[in-house]
mmCIF file of C-alpha atoms in Angstrom:
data_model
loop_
_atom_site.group_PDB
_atom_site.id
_atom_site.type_symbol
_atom_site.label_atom_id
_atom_site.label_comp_id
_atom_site.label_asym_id
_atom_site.label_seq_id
_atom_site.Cartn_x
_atom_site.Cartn_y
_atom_site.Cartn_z
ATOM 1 C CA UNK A 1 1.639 3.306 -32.397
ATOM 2 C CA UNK A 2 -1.267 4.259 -34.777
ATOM 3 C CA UNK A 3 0.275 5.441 -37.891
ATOM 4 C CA UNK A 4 -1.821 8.206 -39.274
ATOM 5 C CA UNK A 5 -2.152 10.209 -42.803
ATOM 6 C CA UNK A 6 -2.435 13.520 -41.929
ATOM 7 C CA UNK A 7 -1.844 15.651 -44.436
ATOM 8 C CA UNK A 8 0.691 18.115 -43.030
ATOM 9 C CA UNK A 9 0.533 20.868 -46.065
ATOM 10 C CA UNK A 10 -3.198 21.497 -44.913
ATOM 11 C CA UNK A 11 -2.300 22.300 -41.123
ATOM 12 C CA UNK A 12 -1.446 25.861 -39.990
ATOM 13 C CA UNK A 13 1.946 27.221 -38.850
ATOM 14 C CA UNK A 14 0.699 26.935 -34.782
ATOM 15 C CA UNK A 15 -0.180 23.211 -35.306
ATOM 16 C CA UNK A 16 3.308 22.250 -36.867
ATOM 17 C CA UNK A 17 4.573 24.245 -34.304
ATOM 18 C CA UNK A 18 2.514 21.764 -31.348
ATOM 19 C CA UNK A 19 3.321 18.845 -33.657
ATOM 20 C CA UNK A 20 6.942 19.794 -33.455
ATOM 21 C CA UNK A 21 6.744 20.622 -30.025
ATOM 22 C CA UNK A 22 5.293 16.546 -29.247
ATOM 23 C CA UNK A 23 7.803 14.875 -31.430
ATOM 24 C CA UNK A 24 10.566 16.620 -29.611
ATOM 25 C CA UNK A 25 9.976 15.754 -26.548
ATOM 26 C CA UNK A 26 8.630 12.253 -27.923
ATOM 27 C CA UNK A 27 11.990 11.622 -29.334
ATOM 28 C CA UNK A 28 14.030 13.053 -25.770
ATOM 29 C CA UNK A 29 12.013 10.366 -23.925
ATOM 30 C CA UNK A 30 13.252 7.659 -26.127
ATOM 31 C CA UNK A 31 16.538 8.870 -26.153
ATOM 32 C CA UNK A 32 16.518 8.432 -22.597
ATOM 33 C CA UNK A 33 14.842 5.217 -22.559
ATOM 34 C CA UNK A 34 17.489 3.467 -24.856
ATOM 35 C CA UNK A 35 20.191 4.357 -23.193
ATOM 36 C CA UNK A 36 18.851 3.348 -19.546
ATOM 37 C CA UNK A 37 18.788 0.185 -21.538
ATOM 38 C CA UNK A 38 22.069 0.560 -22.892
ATOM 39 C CA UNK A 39 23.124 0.666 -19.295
ATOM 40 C CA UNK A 40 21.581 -2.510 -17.963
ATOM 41 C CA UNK A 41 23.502 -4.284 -20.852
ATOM 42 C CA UNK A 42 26.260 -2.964 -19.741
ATOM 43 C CA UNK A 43 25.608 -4.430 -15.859
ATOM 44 C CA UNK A 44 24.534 -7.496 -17.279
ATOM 45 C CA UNK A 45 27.823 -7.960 -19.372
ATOM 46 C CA UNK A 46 29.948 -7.148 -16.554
ATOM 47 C CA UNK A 47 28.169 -9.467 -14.110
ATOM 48 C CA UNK A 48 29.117 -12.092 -17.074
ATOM 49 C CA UNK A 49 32.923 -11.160 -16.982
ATOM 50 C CA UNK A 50 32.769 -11.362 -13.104
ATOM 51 C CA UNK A 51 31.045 -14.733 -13.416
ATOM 52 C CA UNK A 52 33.980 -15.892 -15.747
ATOM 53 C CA UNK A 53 36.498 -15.074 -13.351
ATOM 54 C CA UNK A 54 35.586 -18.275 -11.066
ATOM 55 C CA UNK A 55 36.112 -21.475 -11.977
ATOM 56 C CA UNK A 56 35.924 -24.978 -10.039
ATOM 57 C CA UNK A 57 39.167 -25.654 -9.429
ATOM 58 C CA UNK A 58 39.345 -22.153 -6.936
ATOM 59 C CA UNK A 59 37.071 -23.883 -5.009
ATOM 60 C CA UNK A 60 38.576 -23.770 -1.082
ATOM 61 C CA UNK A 61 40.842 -21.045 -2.575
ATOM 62 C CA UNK A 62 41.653 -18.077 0.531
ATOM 63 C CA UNK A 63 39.890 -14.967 -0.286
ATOM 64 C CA UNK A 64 38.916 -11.742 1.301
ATOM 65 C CA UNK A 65 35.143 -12.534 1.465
ATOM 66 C CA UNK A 66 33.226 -8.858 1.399
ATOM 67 C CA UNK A 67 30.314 -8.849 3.494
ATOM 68 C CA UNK A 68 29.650 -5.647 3.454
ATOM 69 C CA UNK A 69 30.100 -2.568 1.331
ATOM 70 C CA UNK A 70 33.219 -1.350 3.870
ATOM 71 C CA UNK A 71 33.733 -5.101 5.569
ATOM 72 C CA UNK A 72 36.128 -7.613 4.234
ATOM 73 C CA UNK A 73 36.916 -10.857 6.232
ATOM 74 C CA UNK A 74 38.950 -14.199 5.331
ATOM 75 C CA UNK A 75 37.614 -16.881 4.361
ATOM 76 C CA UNK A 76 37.496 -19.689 1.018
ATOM 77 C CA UNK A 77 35.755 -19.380 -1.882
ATOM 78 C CA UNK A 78 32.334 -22.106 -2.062
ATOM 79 C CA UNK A 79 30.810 -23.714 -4.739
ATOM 80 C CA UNK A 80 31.287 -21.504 -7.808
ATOM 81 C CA UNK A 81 27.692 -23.915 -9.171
ATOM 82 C CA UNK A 82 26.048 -22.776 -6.199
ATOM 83 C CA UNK A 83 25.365 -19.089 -7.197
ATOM 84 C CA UNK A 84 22.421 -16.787 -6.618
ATOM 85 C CA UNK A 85 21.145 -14.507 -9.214
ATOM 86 C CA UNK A 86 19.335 -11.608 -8.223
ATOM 87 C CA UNK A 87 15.514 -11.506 -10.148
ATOM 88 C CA UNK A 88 14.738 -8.116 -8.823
ATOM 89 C CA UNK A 89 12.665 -7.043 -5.551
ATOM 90 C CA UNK A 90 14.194 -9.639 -3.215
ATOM 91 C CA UNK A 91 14.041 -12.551 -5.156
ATOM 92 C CA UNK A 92 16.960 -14.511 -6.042
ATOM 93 C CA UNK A 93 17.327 -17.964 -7.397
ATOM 94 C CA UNK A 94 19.981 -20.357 -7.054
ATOM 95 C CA UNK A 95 21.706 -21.342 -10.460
ATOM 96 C CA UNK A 96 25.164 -23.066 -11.635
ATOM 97 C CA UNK A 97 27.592 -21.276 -13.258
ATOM 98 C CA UNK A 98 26.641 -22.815 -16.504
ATOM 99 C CA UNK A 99 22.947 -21.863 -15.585
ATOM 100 C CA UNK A 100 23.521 -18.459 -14.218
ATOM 101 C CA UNK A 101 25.622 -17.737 -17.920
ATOM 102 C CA UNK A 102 22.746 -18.440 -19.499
ATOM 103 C CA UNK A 103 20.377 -16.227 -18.072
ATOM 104 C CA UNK A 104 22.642 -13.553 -18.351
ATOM 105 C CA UNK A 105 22.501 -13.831 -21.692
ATOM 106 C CA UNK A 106 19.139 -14.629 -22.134
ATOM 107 C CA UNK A 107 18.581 -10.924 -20.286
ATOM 108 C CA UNK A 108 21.541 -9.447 -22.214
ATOM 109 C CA UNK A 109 19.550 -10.759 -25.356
ATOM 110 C CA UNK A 110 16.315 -9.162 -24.748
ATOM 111 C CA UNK A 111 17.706 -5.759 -23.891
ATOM 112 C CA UNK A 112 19.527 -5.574 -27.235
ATOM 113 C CA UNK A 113 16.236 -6.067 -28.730
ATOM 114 C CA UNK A 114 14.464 -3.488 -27.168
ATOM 115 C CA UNK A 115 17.238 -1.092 -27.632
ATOM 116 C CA UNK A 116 17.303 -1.697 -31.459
ATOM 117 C CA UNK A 117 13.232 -1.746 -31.231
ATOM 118 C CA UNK A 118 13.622 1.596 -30.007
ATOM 119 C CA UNK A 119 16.180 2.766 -32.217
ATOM 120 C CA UNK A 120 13.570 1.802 -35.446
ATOM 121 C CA UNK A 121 10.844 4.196 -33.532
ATOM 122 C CA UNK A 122 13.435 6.526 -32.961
ATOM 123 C CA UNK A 123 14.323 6.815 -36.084
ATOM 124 C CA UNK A 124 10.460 6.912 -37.629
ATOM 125 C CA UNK A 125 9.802 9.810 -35.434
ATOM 126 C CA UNK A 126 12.735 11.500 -36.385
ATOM 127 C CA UNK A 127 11.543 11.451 -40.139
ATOM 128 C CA UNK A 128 8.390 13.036 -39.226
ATOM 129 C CA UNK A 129 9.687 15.446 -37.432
ATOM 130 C CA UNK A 130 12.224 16.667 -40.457
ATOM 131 C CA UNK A 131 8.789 16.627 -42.816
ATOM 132 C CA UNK A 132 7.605 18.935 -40.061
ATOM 133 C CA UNK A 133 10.222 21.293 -40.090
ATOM 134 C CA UNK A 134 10.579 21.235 -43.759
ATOM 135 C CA UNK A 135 6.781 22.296 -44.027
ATOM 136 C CA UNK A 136 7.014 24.759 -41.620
ATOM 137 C CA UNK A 137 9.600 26.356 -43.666
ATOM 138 C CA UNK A 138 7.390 26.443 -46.322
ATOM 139 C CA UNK A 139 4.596 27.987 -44.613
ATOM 140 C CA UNK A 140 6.648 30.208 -43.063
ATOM 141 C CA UNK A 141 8.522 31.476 -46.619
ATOM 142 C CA UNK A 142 4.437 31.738 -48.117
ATOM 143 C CA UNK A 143 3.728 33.836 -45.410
ATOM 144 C CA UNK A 144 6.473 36.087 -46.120
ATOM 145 C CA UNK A 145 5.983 35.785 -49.412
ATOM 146 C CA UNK A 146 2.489 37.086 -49.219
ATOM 147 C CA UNK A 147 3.246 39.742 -46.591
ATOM 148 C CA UNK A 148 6.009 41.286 -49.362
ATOM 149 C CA UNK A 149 3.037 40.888 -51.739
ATOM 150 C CA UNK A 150 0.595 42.842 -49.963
ATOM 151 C CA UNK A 151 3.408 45.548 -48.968
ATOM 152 C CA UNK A 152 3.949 46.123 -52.738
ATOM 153 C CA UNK A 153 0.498 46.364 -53.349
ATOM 154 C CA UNK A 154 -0.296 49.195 -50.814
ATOM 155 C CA UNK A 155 2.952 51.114 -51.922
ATOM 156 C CA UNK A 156 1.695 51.241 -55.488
ATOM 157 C CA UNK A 157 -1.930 52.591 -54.713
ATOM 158 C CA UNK A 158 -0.390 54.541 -51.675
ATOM 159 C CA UNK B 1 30.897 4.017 0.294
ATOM 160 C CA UNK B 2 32.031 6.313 3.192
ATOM 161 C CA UNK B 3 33.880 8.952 1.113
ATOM 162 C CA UNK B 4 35.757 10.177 4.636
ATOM 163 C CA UNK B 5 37.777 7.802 6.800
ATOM 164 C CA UNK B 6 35.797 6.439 9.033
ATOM 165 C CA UNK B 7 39.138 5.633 11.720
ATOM 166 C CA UNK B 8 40.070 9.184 11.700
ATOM 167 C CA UNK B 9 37.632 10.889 14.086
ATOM 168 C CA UNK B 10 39.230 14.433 14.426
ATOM 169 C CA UNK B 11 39.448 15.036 10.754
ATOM 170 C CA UNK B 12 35.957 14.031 10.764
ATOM 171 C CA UNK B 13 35.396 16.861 13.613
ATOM 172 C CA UNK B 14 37.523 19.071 11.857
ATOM 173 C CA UNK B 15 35.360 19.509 8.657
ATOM 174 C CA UNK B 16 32.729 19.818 11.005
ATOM 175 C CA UNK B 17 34.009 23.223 12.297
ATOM 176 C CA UNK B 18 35.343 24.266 8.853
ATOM 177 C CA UNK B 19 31.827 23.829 7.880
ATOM 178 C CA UNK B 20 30.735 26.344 10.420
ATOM 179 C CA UNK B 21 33.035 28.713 9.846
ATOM 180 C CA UNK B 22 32.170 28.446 5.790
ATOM 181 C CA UNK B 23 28.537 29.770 7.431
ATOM 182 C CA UNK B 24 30.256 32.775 9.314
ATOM 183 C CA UNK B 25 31.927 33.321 6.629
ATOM 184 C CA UNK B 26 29.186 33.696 3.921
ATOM 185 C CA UNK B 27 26.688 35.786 6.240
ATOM 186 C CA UNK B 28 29.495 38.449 6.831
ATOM 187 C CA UNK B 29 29.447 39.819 3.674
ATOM 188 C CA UNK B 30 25.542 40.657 3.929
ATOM 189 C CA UNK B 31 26.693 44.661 4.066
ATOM 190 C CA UNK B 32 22.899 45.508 5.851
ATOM 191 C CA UNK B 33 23.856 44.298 8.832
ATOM 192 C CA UNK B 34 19.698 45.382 10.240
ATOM 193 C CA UNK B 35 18.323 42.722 8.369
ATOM 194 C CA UNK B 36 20.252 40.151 10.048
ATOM 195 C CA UNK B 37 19.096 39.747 14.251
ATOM 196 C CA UNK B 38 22.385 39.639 15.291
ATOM 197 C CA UNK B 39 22.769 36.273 17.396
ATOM 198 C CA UNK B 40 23.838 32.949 16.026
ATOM 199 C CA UNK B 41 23.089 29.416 16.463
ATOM 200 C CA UNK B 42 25.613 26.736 17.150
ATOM 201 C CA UNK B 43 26.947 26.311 13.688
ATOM 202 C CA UNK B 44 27.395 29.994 12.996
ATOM 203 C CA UNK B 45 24.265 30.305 10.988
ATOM 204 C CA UNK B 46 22.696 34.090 11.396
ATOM 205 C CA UNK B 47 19.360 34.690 12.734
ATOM 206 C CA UNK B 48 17.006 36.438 10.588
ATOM 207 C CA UNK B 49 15.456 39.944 12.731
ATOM 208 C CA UNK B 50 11.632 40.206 11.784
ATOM 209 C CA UNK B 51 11.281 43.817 10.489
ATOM 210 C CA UNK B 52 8.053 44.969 12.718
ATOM 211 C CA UNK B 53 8.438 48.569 11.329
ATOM 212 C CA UNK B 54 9.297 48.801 7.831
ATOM 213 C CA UNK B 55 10.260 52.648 8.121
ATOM 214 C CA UNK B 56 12.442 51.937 11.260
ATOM 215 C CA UNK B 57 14.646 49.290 9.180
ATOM 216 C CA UNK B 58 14.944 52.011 6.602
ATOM 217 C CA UNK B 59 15.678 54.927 8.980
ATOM 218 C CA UNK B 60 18.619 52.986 10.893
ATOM 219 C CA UNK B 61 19.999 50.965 7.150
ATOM 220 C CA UNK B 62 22.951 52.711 5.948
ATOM 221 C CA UNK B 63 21.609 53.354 2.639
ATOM 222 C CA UNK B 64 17.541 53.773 3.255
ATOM 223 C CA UNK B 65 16.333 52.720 -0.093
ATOM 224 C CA UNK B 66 13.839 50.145 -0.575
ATOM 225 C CA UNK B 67 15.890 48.511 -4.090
ATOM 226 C CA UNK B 68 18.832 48.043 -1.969
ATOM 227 C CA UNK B 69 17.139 46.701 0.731
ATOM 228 C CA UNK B 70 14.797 44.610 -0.715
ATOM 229 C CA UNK B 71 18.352 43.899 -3.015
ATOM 230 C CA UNK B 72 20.158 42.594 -0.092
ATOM 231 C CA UNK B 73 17.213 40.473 1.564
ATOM 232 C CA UNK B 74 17.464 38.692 -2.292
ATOM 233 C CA UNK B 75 21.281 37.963 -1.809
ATOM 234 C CA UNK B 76 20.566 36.529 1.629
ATOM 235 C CA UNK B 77 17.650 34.604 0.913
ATOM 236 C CA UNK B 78 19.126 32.590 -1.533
ATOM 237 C CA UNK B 79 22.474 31.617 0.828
ATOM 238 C CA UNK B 80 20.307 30.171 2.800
ATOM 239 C CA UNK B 81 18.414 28.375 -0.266
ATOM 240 C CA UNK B 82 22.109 27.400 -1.050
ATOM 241 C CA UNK B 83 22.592 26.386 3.037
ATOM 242 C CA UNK B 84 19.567 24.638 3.015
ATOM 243 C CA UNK B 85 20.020 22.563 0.007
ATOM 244 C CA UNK B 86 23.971 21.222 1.560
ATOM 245 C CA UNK B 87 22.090 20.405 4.490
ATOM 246 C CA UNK B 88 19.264 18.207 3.225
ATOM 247 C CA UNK B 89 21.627 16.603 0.735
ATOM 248 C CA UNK B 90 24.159 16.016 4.123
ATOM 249 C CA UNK B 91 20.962 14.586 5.870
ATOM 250 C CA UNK B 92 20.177 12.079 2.933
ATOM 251 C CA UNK B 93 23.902 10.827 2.608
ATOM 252 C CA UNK B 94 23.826 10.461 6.599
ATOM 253 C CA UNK B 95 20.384 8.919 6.456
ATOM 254 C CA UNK B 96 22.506 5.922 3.901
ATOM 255 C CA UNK B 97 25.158 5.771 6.127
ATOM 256 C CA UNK B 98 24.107 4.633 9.517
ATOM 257 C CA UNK B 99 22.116 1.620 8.538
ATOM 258 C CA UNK B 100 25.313 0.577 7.116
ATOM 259 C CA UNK B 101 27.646 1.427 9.469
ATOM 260 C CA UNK B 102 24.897 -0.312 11.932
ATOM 261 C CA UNK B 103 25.205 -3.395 9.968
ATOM 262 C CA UNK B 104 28.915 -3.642 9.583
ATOM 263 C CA UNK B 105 29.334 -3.524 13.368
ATOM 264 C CA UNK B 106 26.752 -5.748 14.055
ATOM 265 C CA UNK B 107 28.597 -8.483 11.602
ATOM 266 C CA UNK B 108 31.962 -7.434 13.351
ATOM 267 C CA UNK B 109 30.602 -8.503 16.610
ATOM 268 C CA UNK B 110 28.889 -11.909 15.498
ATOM 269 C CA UNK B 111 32.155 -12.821 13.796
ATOM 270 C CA UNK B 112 33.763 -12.576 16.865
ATOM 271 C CA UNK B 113 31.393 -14.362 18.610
ATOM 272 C CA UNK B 114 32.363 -17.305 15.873
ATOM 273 C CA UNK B 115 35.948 -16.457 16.663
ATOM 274 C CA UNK B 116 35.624 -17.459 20.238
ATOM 275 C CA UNK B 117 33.555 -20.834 19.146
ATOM 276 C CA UNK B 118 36.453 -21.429 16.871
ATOM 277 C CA UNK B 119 33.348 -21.943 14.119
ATOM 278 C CA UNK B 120 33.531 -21.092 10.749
ATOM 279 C CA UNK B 121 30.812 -20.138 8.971
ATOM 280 C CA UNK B 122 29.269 -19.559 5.146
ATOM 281 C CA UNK B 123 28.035 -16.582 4.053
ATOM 282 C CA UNK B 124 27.263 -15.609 0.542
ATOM 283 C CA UNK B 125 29.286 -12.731 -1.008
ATOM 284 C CA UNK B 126 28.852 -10.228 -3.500
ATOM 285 C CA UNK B 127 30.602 -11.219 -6.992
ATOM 286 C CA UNK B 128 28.984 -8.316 -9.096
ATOM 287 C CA UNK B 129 25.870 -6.590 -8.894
ATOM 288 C CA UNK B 130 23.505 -9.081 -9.019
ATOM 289 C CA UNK B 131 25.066 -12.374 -8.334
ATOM 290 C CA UNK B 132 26.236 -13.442 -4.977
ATOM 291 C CA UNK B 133 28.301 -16.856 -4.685
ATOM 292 C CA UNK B 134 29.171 -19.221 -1.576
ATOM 293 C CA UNK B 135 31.854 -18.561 0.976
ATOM 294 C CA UNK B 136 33.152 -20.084 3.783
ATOM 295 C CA UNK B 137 33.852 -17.201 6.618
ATOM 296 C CA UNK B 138 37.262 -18.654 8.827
ATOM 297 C CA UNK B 139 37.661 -15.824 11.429
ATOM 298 C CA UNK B 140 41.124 -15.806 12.326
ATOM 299 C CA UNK B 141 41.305 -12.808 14.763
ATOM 300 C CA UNK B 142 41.389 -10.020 12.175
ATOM 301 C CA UNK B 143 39.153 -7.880 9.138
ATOM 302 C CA UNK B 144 39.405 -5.698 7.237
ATOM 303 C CA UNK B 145 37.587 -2.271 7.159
ATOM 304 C CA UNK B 146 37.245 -0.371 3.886
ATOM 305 C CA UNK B 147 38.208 3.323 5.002
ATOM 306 C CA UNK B 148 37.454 4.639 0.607
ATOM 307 C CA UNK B 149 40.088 6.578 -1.245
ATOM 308 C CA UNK B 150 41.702 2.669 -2.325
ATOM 309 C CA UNK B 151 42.635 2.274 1.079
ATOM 310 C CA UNK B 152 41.465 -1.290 3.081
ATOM 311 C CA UNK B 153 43.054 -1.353 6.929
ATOM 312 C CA UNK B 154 43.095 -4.985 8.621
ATOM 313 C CA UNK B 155 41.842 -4.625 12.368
ATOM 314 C CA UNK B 156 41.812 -7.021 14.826
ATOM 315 C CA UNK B 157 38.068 -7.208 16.427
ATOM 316 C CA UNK B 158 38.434 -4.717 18.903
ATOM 317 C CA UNK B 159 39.857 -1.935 17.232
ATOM 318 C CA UNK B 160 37.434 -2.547 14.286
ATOM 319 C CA UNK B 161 34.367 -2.371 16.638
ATOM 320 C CA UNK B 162 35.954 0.611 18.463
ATOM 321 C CA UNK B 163 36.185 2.299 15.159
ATOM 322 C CA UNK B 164 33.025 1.589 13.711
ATOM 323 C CA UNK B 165 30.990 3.076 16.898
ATOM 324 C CA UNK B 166 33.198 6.152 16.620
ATOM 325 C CA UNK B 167 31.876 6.278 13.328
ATOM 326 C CA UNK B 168 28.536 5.802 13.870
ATOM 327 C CA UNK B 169 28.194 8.215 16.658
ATOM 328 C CA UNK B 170 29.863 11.203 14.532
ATOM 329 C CA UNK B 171 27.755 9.995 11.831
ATOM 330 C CA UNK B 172 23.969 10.349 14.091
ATOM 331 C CA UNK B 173 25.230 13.367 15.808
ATOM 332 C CA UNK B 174 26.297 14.986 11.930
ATOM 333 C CA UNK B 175 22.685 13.783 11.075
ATOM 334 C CA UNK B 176 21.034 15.234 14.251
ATOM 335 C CA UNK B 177 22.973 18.446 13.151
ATOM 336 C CA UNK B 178 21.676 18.743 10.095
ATOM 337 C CA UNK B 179 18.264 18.137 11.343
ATOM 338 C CA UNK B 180 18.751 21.037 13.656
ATOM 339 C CA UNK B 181 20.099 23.426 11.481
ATOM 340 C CA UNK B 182 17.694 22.569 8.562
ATOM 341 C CA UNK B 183 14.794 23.600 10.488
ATOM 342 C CA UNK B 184 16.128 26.407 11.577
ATOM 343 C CA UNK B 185 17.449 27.367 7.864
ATOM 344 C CA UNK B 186 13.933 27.108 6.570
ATOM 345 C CA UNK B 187 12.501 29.443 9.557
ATOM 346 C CA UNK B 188 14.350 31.813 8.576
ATOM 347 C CA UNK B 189 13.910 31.512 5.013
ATOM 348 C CA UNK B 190 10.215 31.955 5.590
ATOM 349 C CA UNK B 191 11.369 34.909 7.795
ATOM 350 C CA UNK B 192 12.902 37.077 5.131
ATOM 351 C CA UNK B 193 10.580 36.168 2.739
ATOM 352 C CA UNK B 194 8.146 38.032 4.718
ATOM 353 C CA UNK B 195 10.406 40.470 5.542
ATOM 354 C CA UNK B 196 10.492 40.853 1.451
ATOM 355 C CA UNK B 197 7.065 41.062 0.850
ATOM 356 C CA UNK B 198 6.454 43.981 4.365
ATOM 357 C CA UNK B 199 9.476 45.863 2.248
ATOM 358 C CA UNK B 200 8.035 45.887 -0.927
ATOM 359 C CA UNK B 201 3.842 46.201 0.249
ATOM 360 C CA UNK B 202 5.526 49.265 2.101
ATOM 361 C CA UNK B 203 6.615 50.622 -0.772
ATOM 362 C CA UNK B 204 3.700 50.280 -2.828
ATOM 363 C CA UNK B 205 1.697 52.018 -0.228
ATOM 364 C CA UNK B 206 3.922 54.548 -0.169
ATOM 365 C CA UNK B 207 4.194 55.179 -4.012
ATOM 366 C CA UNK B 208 0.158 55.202 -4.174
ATOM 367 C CA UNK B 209 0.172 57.662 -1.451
ATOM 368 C CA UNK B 210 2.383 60.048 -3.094
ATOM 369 C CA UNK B 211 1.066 59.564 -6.688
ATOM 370 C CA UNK B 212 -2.442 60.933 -4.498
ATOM 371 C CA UNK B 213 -1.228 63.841 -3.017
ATOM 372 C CA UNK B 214 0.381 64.845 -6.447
ATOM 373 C CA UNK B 215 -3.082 64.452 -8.267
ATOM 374 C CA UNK B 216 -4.680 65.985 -4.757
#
């Protein structure tokens, strides 16, 4: 984002107010952003814990095998190295359980980082915004200040 | 995840009718009983009568003002809004269900097609939302059906694939309700939203006419 210098004293009250009115809804959008991230780290980090909960040796072990959201048969567990991770759009890939860890974290990893990216321009914007308010305070106590003025003016020639 | 049993078929029908009495119910309190045509469809949803003469709804309304006409074509406008936004959202939840419901019974049947070739077969299986892992199927005569509310139900074959087509059938005929009734909801939303605007052009008419002959 191109950081400008605009010097905020010189604009008028309707331009902080527009200004004020972009960073809001600026700032709700990232809001909303990080924690739609927040929740795919939470997906990824339960996949993890599912992933943790097989091991080799259950291999042949009798389990209810859900093929379906409502259908359950019997059947033994396979090959917990022959998993398939799920890219997005249809594609899936065929990892161990070593390999599929790994690329959960590797996801788990970059998500942080763009929620904490986010958080820094969050946080920026937010300090704008506050200058923002606190010179439209200003203005808005000069104005007064100035309409008091002119009121004790006219009442001392009217 | 089917939030109703899917085994229990006259519960099922039962809401079905509670629902249409809920519609009954709502449309009796409508106290301008003129506005509404009089007949019903299936589901107990009121047709909406098409005011042709503005001053003969007013003449034959128990109170004959416009506000409290116009007042009571509001309040029954927006039950059906309210009607017509259950039944869309009913439609979309159907619209989920029967591909699934479809799918469930087709696997039902081909694992007892496997049953009878004493074959087992591997299948991969959900572990968590985006990783599936190996499985070998051994049919051994029974599965089980997830009926929701924490409550799995082992079947044998049979009695699983009877189930499941009861469900599917109440689930295309709720959807083929809803379809009905949704179109017919939205007529007659457009209905007394005409009926609002004859009302109230009435009235204006009327008002300019009078304000004339005052100034006349």
């Amino acid at each position: 984002m191109a950081q400008q210098q605009v010097d905020i004293s010189a604009m008028s009250l309707e331009q902080l107010n527009t200004y004020k009115g972009q960073f809001e809804n600026e700032i709700k959008q990232l809001h909303a952003r990080h924690s739609g991230l927040k929740q795919a780290e939470g997906r990824f980090r339960q996949s993890k814990d599912a992933l943790a909960a097989i091991s080799k040796d259950d291999e042949g072990r009798r389990m209810l095998v859900p093929l379906t959201q409502s259908l359950y048969v019997p059947g033994e567990l396979g090959d917990p190295d022959q998993l398939l991770v799920e890219l997005g759009t249809g594609y899936y890939i065929e990892k161990t359980q070593q390999g599929a860890t790994e690329l959960l974290d590797r996801k788990i990893g970059t998500v942080s980082k763009n929620a904490e990216d986010i958080n820094t321009v969050v946080a920026s914007k937010q300090q704008n915004y506050d200058a923002i308010v606190q010179m439209m305070q200003v203005k808005m106590a000069q104005i007064q200040e100035r309409r008091s003025e002119l009121q004790r003016q006219q009442d001392r020639s009217g | 995840m089917a939030e109703e049993s899917k085994g229990d078929a006259e519960t099922t029908l039962d809401k079905n009718s509670a629902a249409t009495e809920d519609a009954s119910e709502q449309f009796k309190n409508i106290k301008m009983a003129t506005i509404l045509s009089g007949e019903k469809n299936a589901r107990g949803i009121p047709y909406v009568a098409f005011i042709d003469s503005v001053e003969g709804t007013l003449a034959t309304t128990t109170d004959g003002t416009v506000e409290k006409l116009i007042g009571a074509m509001n309040e029954l406008h927006q039950k059906f809004k309210i009607l017509e936004g259950h039944k869309a959202r009913t439609k979309a939840s159907m619209k989920l269900k029967i591909p699934e419901i479809k799918r469930t019974l087709q696997l039902v049947r081909h694992i007892q097609e496997k049953h009878e070739a004493s074959e087992d077969f591997g299948a991969h299986y959900s572990l968590s939302e985006m990783l599936y892992g190996r499985a070998k199927v051994t049919p051994d005569g029974t599965v089980c059906l997830w009926l929701g509310a924490n409550v799995m139900v082992e079947y044998p074959y049979d009695e699983a694939i009877s189930i499941l087509e009861l469900s599917l059938k109440n689930a295309c005929l709720r959807r083929d309700i809803c379809e009905e009734d949704l179109d017919m909801v939205r007529d007659q939303i457009i209905t007394v939203e005409v009926n609002i605007a004859r009302v109230f052009n009435h009235d204006v008419v009327r008002r300019r006419q009078a304000k004339g002959e005052v100034e006349a």
